[in-house]
Short mmCIF file of C-alpha atoms in Angstrom, two decimals:
data_model
loop_
_atom_site.label_atom_id
_atom_site.label_comp_id
_atom_site.label_asym_id
_atom_site.label_seq_id
_atom_site.Cartn_x
_atom_site.Cartn_y
_atom_site.Cartn_z
CA MET F 300 -35.28 1.16 -11.36
CA ARG F 301 -33.96 0.00 -7.97
CA TYR F 302 -32.26 -3.39 -7.91
CA SER F 303 -32.14 -5.54 -4.78
CA ILE F 304 -29.68 -8.01 -3.30
CA SER F 305 -32.65 -10.32 -2.63
CA ASP F 306 -33.62 -10.52 -6.32
CA THR F 307 -32.32 -13.99 -7.22
CA SER F 308 -33.13 -13.47 -10.90
CA LEU F 309 -30.12 -11.14 -11.15
CA PRO F 310 -26.64 -12.58 -11.91
CA HIS F 311 -24.54 -12.88 -8.75
CA ILE F 312 -21.11 -11.22 -8.76
CA VAL F 313 -18.67 -12.10 -5.97
CA VAL F 314 -15.85 -9.58 -5.47
CA VAL F 315 -12.82 -10.89 -3.55
CA GLY F 316 -10.88 -8.06 -1.92
CA GLY F 317 -11.82 -4.50 -1.00
CA GLY F 318 -8.69 -2.63 -2.05
CA PHE F 319 -8.70 0.10 -4.69
CA ALA F 320 -9.97 -2.28 -7.39
CA GLY F 321 -12.62 -4.01 -5.29
CA LEU F 322 -13.97 -0.76 -3.85
CA ALA F 323 -14.06 0.90 -7.29
CA ALA F 324 -15.93 -2.13 -8.67
CA ILE F 325 -18.70 -2.13 -6.05
CA LYS F 326 -19.15 1.64 -6.36
CA LYS F 327 -19.59 1.21 -10.10
CA LEU F 328 -21.97 -1.73 -9.58
CA ASN F 329 -24.24 0.25 -7.27
CA ASN F 330 -27.88 -0.19 -8.38
CA LYS F 331 -26.87 -2.01 -11.56
CA PRO F 332 -28.64 -5.23 -12.72
CA PHE F 333 -26.49 -7.56 -10.61
CA ARG F 334 -26.46 -8.96 -7.08
CA VAL F 335 -23.04 -8.30 -5.58
CA THR F 336 -21.22 -9.76 -2.56
CA LEU F 337 -17.95 -8.19 -1.42
CA LEU F 338 -15.62 -10.46 0.59
CA ASP F 339 -12.68 -9.18 2.64
CA LYS F 340 -10.86 -10.35 5.77
CA HIS F 341 -11.07 -6.79 7.16
CA ASN F 342 -14.20 -4.68 7.48
CA TYR F 343 -12.48 -1.61 6.07
CA HIS F 344 -10.73 -0.28 2.98
CA THR F 345 -7.11 0.85 3.49
CA PHE F 346 -5.69 3.89 1.72
CA GLN F 347 -2.26 2.33 1.35
CA PRO F 348 -0.33 5.36 0.02
CA LEU F 349 -0.54 6.94 3.49
CA LEU F 350 0.38 3.89 5.56
CA TYR F 351 3.86 5.29 6.10
CA GLN F 352 2.34 8.35 7.83
CA VAL F 353 0.51 6.10 10.28
CA ALA F 354 3.77 4.22 10.90
CA SER F 355 5.67 7.44 11.57
CA GLY F 356 3.04 8.97 13.88
CA GLY F 357 1.72 11.59 11.47
CA LEU F 358 -1.80 10.19 11.06
CA SER F 359 -4.17 7.98 13.03
CA ALA F 360 -5.11 4.61 11.58
CA ASP F 361 -8.80 5.44 11.30
CA SER F 362 -8.04 8.45 9.11
CA ILE F 363 -6.86 6.23 6.25
CA ALA F 364 -9.31 3.34 6.79
CA TYR F 365 -12.93 3.41 5.63
CA PRO F 366 -15.62 0.90 6.74
CA PHE F 367 -17.05 -1.07 3.83
CA ARG F 368 -20.52 -0.93 5.32
CA ARG F 369 -20.51 2.86 5.05
CA LYS F 370 -20.67 2.16 1.30
CA THR F 371 -22.55 -1.11 1.02
CA GLY F 372 -25.21 -0.02 3.52
CA ALA F 373 -26.48 2.52 1.00
CA TYR F 374 -26.20 0.23 -2.03
CA PRO F 375 -29.44 -1.77 -2.49
CA ASN F 376 -27.92 -4.60 -4.54
CA ILE F 377 -24.62 -5.02 -2.68
CA ARG F 378 -23.75 -6.78 0.58
CA PHE F 379 -20.50 -7.26 2.50
CA ARG F 380 -19.21 -10.33 4.32
CA MET F 381 -16.13 -10.27 6.54
CA CYS F 382 -14.29 -13.54 5.97
CA SER F 383 -11.01 -15.01 4.76
CA VAL F 384 -11.01 -16.64 1.34
CA GLU F 385 -9.47 -20.11 1.53
CA SER F 386 -9.87 -21.35 -2.05
CA VAL F 387 -11.73 -20.94 -5.33
CA ASP F 388 -13.70 -23.77 -6.93
CA LEU F 389 -13.72 -22.69 -10.57
CA GLU F 390 -15.59 -25.73 -11.88
CA ASN F 391 -18.49 -25.45 -9.42
CA LYS F 392 -18.32 -21.63 -9.40
CA LYS F 393 -17.87 -21.20 -5.65
CA VAL F 394 -15.59 -19.17 -3.38
CA ILE F 395 -14.70 -21.14 -0.24
CA THR F 396 -14.13 -19.05 2.90
CA ASP F 397 -13.74 -19.65 6.63
CA ARG F 398 -17.39 -18.62 6.91
CA GLY F 399 -18.80 -20.90 4.26
CA ALA F 400 -19.06 -21.03 0.48
CA PHE F 401 -20.39 -18.31 -1.83
CA ALA F 402 -21.73 -19.34 -5.22
CA TYR F 403 -21.19 -16.94 -8.10
CA ASP F 404 -22.16 -16.36 -11.70
CA ILE F 405 -19.28 -13.92 -12.18
CA LEU F 406 -16.16 -13.75 -10.02
CA ILE F 407 -13.98 -10.64 -9.68
CA ILE F 408 -10.67 -11.34 -7.94
CA ALA F 409 -9.05 -8.21 -6.54
CA ALA F 410 -7.10 -9.76 -3.67
CA GLY F 411 -4.08 -7.51 -4.21
CA ALA F 412 -0.46 -8.14 -3.31
CA GLN F 413 1.49 -9.17 -0.25
CA THR F 414 5.05 -8.65 0.96
CA ASN F 415 7.63 -10.71 -0.93
CA TYR F 416 10.67 -11.82 1.07
CA TYR F 417 12.04 -13.81 -1.87
CA GLY F 418 12.12 -17.00 0.16
CA ASN F 419 14.31 -15.59 2.95
CA ALA F 420 12.82 -16.94 6.19
CA GLN F 421 15.10 -14.81 8.38
CA LEU F 422 13.99 -11.59 6.73
CA GLU F 423 10.38 -12.65 7.04
CA LYS F 424 10.87 -13.39 10.74
CA PHE F 425 12.81 -10.27 11.74
CA GLY F 426 11.96 -7.69 9.08
CA LEU F 427 9.11 -5.21 9.57
CA PRO F 428 6.63 -5.09 6.65
CA LEU F 429 4.39 -2.17 5.74
CA LYS F 430 1.42 -3.43 3.72
CA SER F 431 -1.54 -3.06 6.11
CA VAL F 432 -2.92 -0.97 8.97
CA PRO F 433 -1.79 -3.55 11.59
CA ASP F 434 1.71 -3.43 10.03
CA ALA F 435 1.74 0.37 10.30
CA LEU F 436 0.60 0.32 13.95
CA ASN F 437 3.21 -2.33 14.80
CA LEU F 438 5.91 -0.26 13.12
CA ARG F 439 4.83 2.93 14.89
CA SER F 440 5.01 1.20 18.27
CA PHE F 441 8.34 -0.37 17.42
CA ILE F 442 9.94 2.93 16.35
CA PHE F 443 9.07 4.71 19.56
CA GLN F 444 9.84 1.64 21.68
CA GLU F 445 13.37 1.74 20.29
CA PHE F 446 13.76 5.34 21.47
CA GLU F 447 12.55 4.38 24.93
CA GLU F 448 14.89 1.37 25.03
CA ALA F 449 17.81 3.49 23.82
CA LEU F 450 17.42 5.67 26.91
CA LEU F 451 18.09 2.60 29.05
CA GLU F 452 21.23 1.48 27.22
CA ALA F 453 24.60 2.20 28.81
CA ARG F 454 26.87 1.63 25.81
CA GLU F 455 26.95 4.08 22.91
CA ALA F 456 27.19 1.19 20.43
CA ASP F 457 23.95 -0.27 21.74
CA ILE F 458 22.22 3.12 21.59
CA LYS F 459 23.24 3.54 17.95
CA LYS F 460 22.12 0.03 17.12
CA ARG F 461 18.64 0.71 18.50
CA MET F 462 18.43 4.02 16.69
CA HIS F 463 19.62 2.86 13.29
CA PHE F 464 16.63 2.40 10.97
CA VAL F 465 17.32 0.58 7.73
CA ILE F 466 14.69 0.58 4.99
CA ALA F 467 15.12 -2.03 2.27
CA GLY F 468 13.42 -0.95 -0.94
CA GLY F 469 13.71 2.35 -2.81
CA GLY F 470 10.18 2.50 -4.20
CA PRO F 471 7.62 5.15 -3.16
CA THR F 472 6.93 3.54 0.25
CA GLY F 473 10.62 3.25 1.13
CA VAL F 474 11.45 6.76 -0.05
CA GLU F 475 8.51 8.35 1.76
CA LEU F 476 9.15 6.46 5.00
CA ALA F 477 12.86 7.39 4.93
CA GLY F 478 11.91 11.06 4.61
CA ALA F 479 9.42 10.78 7.48
CA LEU F 480 11.99 9.14 9.77
CA ALA F 481 14.55 11.81 8.89
CA GLU F 482 12.05 14.47 9.96
CA ILE F 483 11.45 12.63 13.25
CA ARG F 484 15.19 12.83 13.89
CA LYS F 485 15.18 16.53 13.09
CA LYS F 486 12.03 17.67 14.93
CA VAL F 487 10.77 15.04 17.39
CA LEU F 488 13.96 13.66 18.88
CA PRO F 489 15.36 17.01 20.17
CA ASN F 490 12.06 17.84 21.91
CA ASP F 491 10.83 14.50 23.25
CA TYR F 492 14.11 12.67 23.82
CA ARG F 493 16.54 15.36 24.92
CA GLU F 494 18.82 12.79 26.58
CA LEU F 495 19.47 11.18 23.20
CA LEU F 496 21.77 12.73 20.62
CA ALA F 497 20.17 13.27 17.23
CA GLN F 498 23.38 12.14 15.53
CA HIS F 499 22.95 8.72 17.14
CA MET F 500 19.85 8.17 15.00
CA GLU F 501 20.67 6.97 11.50
CA VAL F 502 18.34 6.34 8.57
CA THR F 503 19.63 4.16 5.74
CA LEU F 504 17.77 3.41 2.54
CA ILE F 505 18.93 0.38 0.54
CA GLU F 506 17.98 -0.19 -3.10
CA GLY F 507 19.15 -2.98 -5.40
CA ASN F 508 18.75 -0.94 -8.59
CA ALA F 509 21.03 1.84 -9.82
CA ARG F 510 18.52 4.52 -8.77
CA LEU F 511 15.51 5.15 -6.58
CA LEU F 512 11.88 5.06 -7.76
CA SER F 513 12.52 2.73 -10.67
CA GLY F 514 8.85 2.96 -11.65
CA MET F 515 9.23 6.69 -12.30
CA ARG F 516 11.48 8.67 -14.62
CA GLU F 517 15.21 8.86 -13.95
CA LYS F 518 14.98 12.57 -13.15
CA SER F 519 12.52 11.86 -10.34
CA GLY F 520 14.70 9.10 -8.90
CA ASN F 521 17.73 11.37 -8.89
CA LEU F 522 15.78 14.21 -7.28
CA ALA F 523 14.48 11.87 -4.58
CA LYS F 524 18.03 10.79 -3.76
CA LYS F 525 19.15 14.42 -3.59
CA TYR F 526 16.29 15.36 -1.25
CA LEU F 527 16.87 12.37 1.03
CA GLU F 528 20.60 13.01 1.33
CA LYS F 529 19.86 16.63 2.18
CA LEU F 530 17.74 15.31 5.05
CA GLY F 531 20.68 13.20 6.23
CA VAL F 532 19.52 9.83 4.91
CA GLN F 533 22.25 7.47 3.75
CA VAL F 534 21.23 6.09 0.36
CA MET F 535 22.87 2.83 -0.76
CA LEU F 536 22.22 1.97 -4.41
CA LYS F 537 23.15 -1.22 -6.28
CA THR F 538 23.03 -3.00 -2.93
CA MET F 539 21.27 -6.32 -2.35
CA VAL F 540 20.24 -7.55 1.08
CA LYS F 541 21.55 -11.05 1.79
CA ASN F 542 20.28 -11.85 5.28
CA TYR F 543 19.17 -10.42 8.61
CA ASP F 544 19.19 -12.15 11.98
CA GLY F 545 17.46 -9.43 14.01
CA SER F 546 20.75 -7.78 14.91
CA THR F 547 23.09 -7.82 11.90
CA LEU F 548 22.09 -7.00 8.33
CA GLN F 549 24.25 -8.58 5.64
CA VAL F 550 24.45 -6.86 2.25
CA ASP F 551 26.41 -7.58 -0.90
CA GLY F 552 29.76 -5.86 -1.29
CA ARG F 553 29.56 -3.82 1.92
CA ASP F 554 30.28 -4.20 5.61
CA ASP F 555 27.59 -5.69 7.81
CA ILE F 556 25.16 -3.19 9.31
CA LEU F 557 24.38 -3.41 13.02
CA THR F 558 20.74 -2.53 13.55
CA ASP F 559 17.68 -3.66 15.46
CA ASN F 560 15.38 -2.19 12.83
CA VAL F 561 15.01 -3.41 9.25
CA ILE F 562 11.85 -2.24 7.49
CA TRP F 563 11.14 -4.38 4.43
CA THR F 564 9.51 -2.57 1.49
CA ALA F 565 11.65 -4.23 -1.19
CA GLY F 566 9.11 -6.38 -2.98
CA VAL F 567 5.54 -7.58 -3.40
CA GLN F 568 3.92 -10.59 -4.98
CA GLY F 569 0.36 -11.51 -5.84
CA VAL F 570 -1.82 -13.15 -3.21
CA GLN F 571 -2.14 -16.79 -4.27
CA LEU F 572 -5.52 -18.47 -4.05
CA ALA F 573 -5.85 -22.22 -3.63
CA GLY F 574 -7.85 -23.83 -6.41
CA ILE F 575 -6.25 -21.84 -9.21
CA ASP F 576 -3.71 -23.84 -11.19
CA ALA F 577 -0.08 -22.80 -10.82
CA ALA F 578 0.16 -22.44 -14.62
CA ALA F 579 -2.26 -19.50 -14.38
CA TYR F 580 0.37 -17.43 -12.57
CA GLY F 581 3.08 -15.40 -14.25
CA ARG F 582 5.84 -13.08 -13.07
CA GLY F 583 5.49 -11.92 -9.48
CA LYS F 584 2.85 -14.61 -8.84
CA ARG F 585 0.32 -12.50 -10.72
CA LEU F 586 -2.56 -14.14 -12.58
CA LEU F 587 -2.37 -14.05 -16.37
CA VAL F 588 -5.34 -12.25 -17.91
CA ASP F 589 -6.50 -11.45 -21.43
CA ALA F 590 -7.24 -8.00 -22.89
CA TYR F 591 -10.56 -7.89 -20.99
CA ASN F 592 -9.02 -8.74 -17.58
CA ARG F 593 -10.46 -12.26 -17.73
CA LEU F 594 -8.47 -15.07 -16.18
CA GLN F 595 -6.93 -16.97 -19.08
CA GLY F 596 -9.22 -19.80 -20.12
CA ARG F 597 -12.21 -18.49 -18.14
CA GLU F 598 -15.01 -16.19 -19.29
CA ASP F 599 -16.66 -15.84 -15.88
CA VAL F 600 -13.58 -14.87 -13.81
CA TYR F 601 -11.98 -11.41 -13.86
CA VAL F 602 -8.75 -10.37 -12.14
CA LEU F 603 -7.95 -6.76 -11.25
CA GLY F 604 -5.16 -4.60 -9.86
CA ASP F 605 -1.87 -5.87 -8.45
CA LEU F 606 -2.90 -9.49 -8.98
CA ALA F 607 -3.51 -9.11 -12.75
CA LEU F 608 -0.73 -9.62 -15.30
CA MET F 609 -1.81 -8.46 -18.75
CA HIS F 610 0.41 -8.64 -21.83
CA ALA F 611 -2.27 -7.50 -24.29
CA ASP F 612 -1.93 -3.75 -23.63
CA SER F 613 0.54 -2.63 -26.32
CA ASN F 614 1.83 0.24 -24.16
CA TYR F 615 2.57 -2.17 -21.28
CA PRO F 616 3.55 -5.51 -22.85
CA GLU F 617 5.26 -6.67 -19.63
CA GLY F 618 2.25 -5.87 -17.47
CA HIS F 619 0.89 -2.79 -15.76
CA PRO F 620 2.53 -1.08 -12.77
CA GLY F 621 1.14 -1.97 -9.36
CA VAL F 622 -0.46 1.40 -8.64
CA ALA F 623 -3.94 2.47 -7.55
CA GLN F 624 -4.83 4.10 -10.86
CA VAL F 625 -4.40 0.82 -12.74
CA ALA F 626 -6.67 -0.98 -10.28
CA ILE F 627 -9.37 1.70 -10.41
CA GLN F 628 -9.34 1.98 -14.20
CA GLN F 629 -9.50 -1.80 -14.60
CA ALA F 630 -12.45 -2.01 -12.19
CA HIS F 631 -14.38 0.66 -14.06
CA HIS F 632 -13.59 -0.99 -17.38
CA VAL F 633 -14.66 -4.47 -16.29
CA VAL F 634 -17.98 -3.20 -14.92
CA SER F 635 -18.54 -1.28 -18.15
CA ASN F 636 -17.92 -4.47 -20.12
CA LEU F 637 -20.29 -6.46 -17.90
CA LEU F 638 -23.02 -3.92 -18.56
CA ARG F 639 -22.27 -4.07 -22.28
CA SER F 640 -22.58 -7.85 -22.17
CA ARG F 641 -26.00 -7.52 -20.53
CA LYS F 642 -27.04 -5.48 -23.56
CA GLN F 643 -25.59 -8.06 -25.96
CA LEU F 644 -22.82 -5.64 -26.99
CA SER F 645 -19.21 -6.71 -27.59
CA MET F 646 -16.65 -6.04 -24.86
CA ARG F 647 -13.81 -3.59 -25.28
CA PRO F 648 -10.15 -4.34 -24.45
CA PHE F 649 -8.49 -2.52 -21.57
CA HIS F 650 -5.83 0.15 -22.16
CA TYR F 651 -4.29 1.91 -19.19
CA LYS F 652 -4.22 5.71 -19.31
CA ASN F 653 -1.24 6.86 -17.27
CA LYS F 654 -2.19 10.03 -15.41
CA GLY F 655 1.17 10.30 -13.65
CA SER F 656 2.85 9.18 -10.44
CA MET F 657 4.39 10.90 -7.43
CA ALA F 658 6.24 10.49 -4.16
CA THR F 659 6.90 12.86 -1.26
CA ILE F 660 10.18 13.22 0.62
CA GLY F 661 9.41 15.27 3.71
CA ARG F 662 8.27 18.87 4.03
CA HIS F 663 8.28 20.93 0.83
CA ARG F 664 9.88 18.09 -1.12
CA ALA F 665 8.19 15.73 -3.57
CA VAL F 666 8.64 14.43 -7.09
CA VAL F 667 5.91 14.24 -9.71
CA ASP F 668 5.84 12.47 -13.07
CA LEU F 669 3.13 13.72 -15.40
CA PRO F 670 2.69 12.21 -18.88
CA ARG F 671 4.95 14.83 -20.48
CA ILE F 672 6.94 16.41 -17.66
CA SER F 673 8.74 15.59 -14.41
CA PHE F 674 9.51 18.05 -11.62
CA GLY F 675 10.12 18.29 -7.89
CA GLY F 676 10.12 20.72 -4.98
CA PHE F 677 7.39 22.71 -3.24
CA ILE F 678 4.89 22.72 -6.13
CA ALA F 679 5.24 18.93 -6.46
CA TRP F 680 4.73 18.58 -2.69
CA TYR F 681 1.59 20.72 -2.83
CA ILE F 682 0.21 18.69 -5.76
CA TRP F 683 0.97 15.46 -3.87
CA MET F 684 -1.06 16.67 -0.88
CA VAL F 685 -4.04 17.83 -2.96
CA ILE F 686 -4.20 14.61 -5.00
CA HIS F 687 -4.04 12.40 -1.92
CA LEU F 688 -6.71 14.42 -0.13
CA MET F 689 -8.96 14.17 -3.18
CA THR F 690 -8.55 10.41 -3.51
CA LEU F 691 -9.10 9.51 0.16
CA VAL F 692 -12.40 7.70 0.71
CA GLY F 693 -15.00 9.61 2.74
CA PHE F 694 -15.37 13.27 3.76
CA ARG F 695 -14.51 12.51 7.40
CA ASN F 696 -11.16 10.99 6.41
CA LYS F 697 -10.36 13.91 4.11
CA PHE F 698 -11.14 16.37 6.90
CA ILE F 699 -9.13 14.52 9.58
CA VAL F 700 -6.09 14.13 7.32
CA PHE F 701 -6.26 17.81 6.32
CA VAL F 702 -6.42 18.94 9.96
CA ASN F 703 -3.54 16.63 10.93
CA TRP F 704 -1.41 17.87 8.05
CA MET F 705 -2.08 21.50 8.94
CA TRP F 706 -1.23 20.83 12.59
CA ASN F 707 1.99 19.04 11.62
CA TYR F 708 2.90 21.82 9.20
CA ILE F 709 2.36 24.65 11.69
CA THR F 710 3.79 23.00 14.80
CA TYR F 711 6.32 20.52 13.31
CA ASP F 712 4.71 18.09 15.73
CA ARG F 713 3.76 14.48 14.98
CA ALA F 714 1.20 14.11 17.73
CA LEU F 715 0.48 10.38 17.50
CA ARG F 716 3.57 9.09 19.25
CA LEU F 717 1.67 6.44 21.20
CA ILE F 718 2.82 2.95 22.05
CA ILE F 719 -0.66 1.46 22.32
CA ARG F 720 0.36 -2.15 21.90
CA PRO F 721 4.06 -3.00 22.39
CA PHE F 722 5.47 -5.02 19.49
CA ARG F 723 8.41 -7.41 19.34
CA THR F 724 9.66 -8.81 16.04
CA LYS F 725 11.85 -11.45 17.62
CA THR F 726 8.89 -13.26 19.15
CA GLY F 727 6.23 -12.15 16.70
CA ASP F 728 4.03 -11.11 19.63
CA ALA F 729 2.04 -7.87 19.43
#
């Protein structure tokens, strides 16, 4: 049977957010007995694990972004609307957007997470985030602008200040970006900027915990540190950022760091939606959900991915990690439960099945945590590439990324060193 978006007898599901959870949900809802509307402020899905490669000139933005309509256009019971969600009216069962209100029978909130500056307005003003495609393009422009500006500086101190890149946050994004910048210093700088000395470019990675990659096993964190230091990255552990004024970075227990470039990957928090009571939020501004991913106190509202905080999974009593696999598994599980409910069957609680995690640190270096083993090196790097190629959305994107990676591998050349739109953090103008 073929279901239609125009069949008003079907229950209407509104999905807020087209990240990993939202996209997995609509794919699973294709031609199922529901009408579905996907809402997102962008018209594309972002493959966030590869944002750092866009920022460092290794990939083009369109190779990690996938238009929603390429999916929804083929799904008879699903439509997409590009709009920004302003609030949720739980009592009247409506989602209020800048393009009008959308009534729902079932609401799936998969709005994801946003950068957390922990209330520091200076860091928010001057720090460079990396959570979206526009962020990655801004950062790419800014990196190569700094090289161009360094060529115009007369004083060595000013050159070093422009070429000192500090990354705050030792999670996968911070570790991978630090490795990418270290490879730019090694391969791009000597060829493209021969008037600059490679030793003037510094890459510093700051982490508040005692080790890197705190979401992975200790062995992986230690290996990542070893690989980064071999690439010439200065790793500062047990170090908390205090403030940044666009020129001087203040950290606890250490001398101030003079730099024009602070890249903030140190924290995320859930996207807050107006209309949902503050008591519904838990740690990290994530919404508290029951064992079925339902918003506490509501049977018609489900929360998925980074925004969901579940204590009912006995293996993860403090909540699930903010990774793509959690979001995808929760989306599949919720849709399965909705279909069971349609058949008058009882719903099943969610339990996350950890398939492993990984991070790459430059050429031939990566770390992989599988359920029973951790390892690093070339094999881990190869596995990282294969897994990411497999999980990219769309054949075109897989092909483009593969070709780019092969070109980079053979030539050591990051070809996308374009300053398309100059970016200035101090004014906020792009």
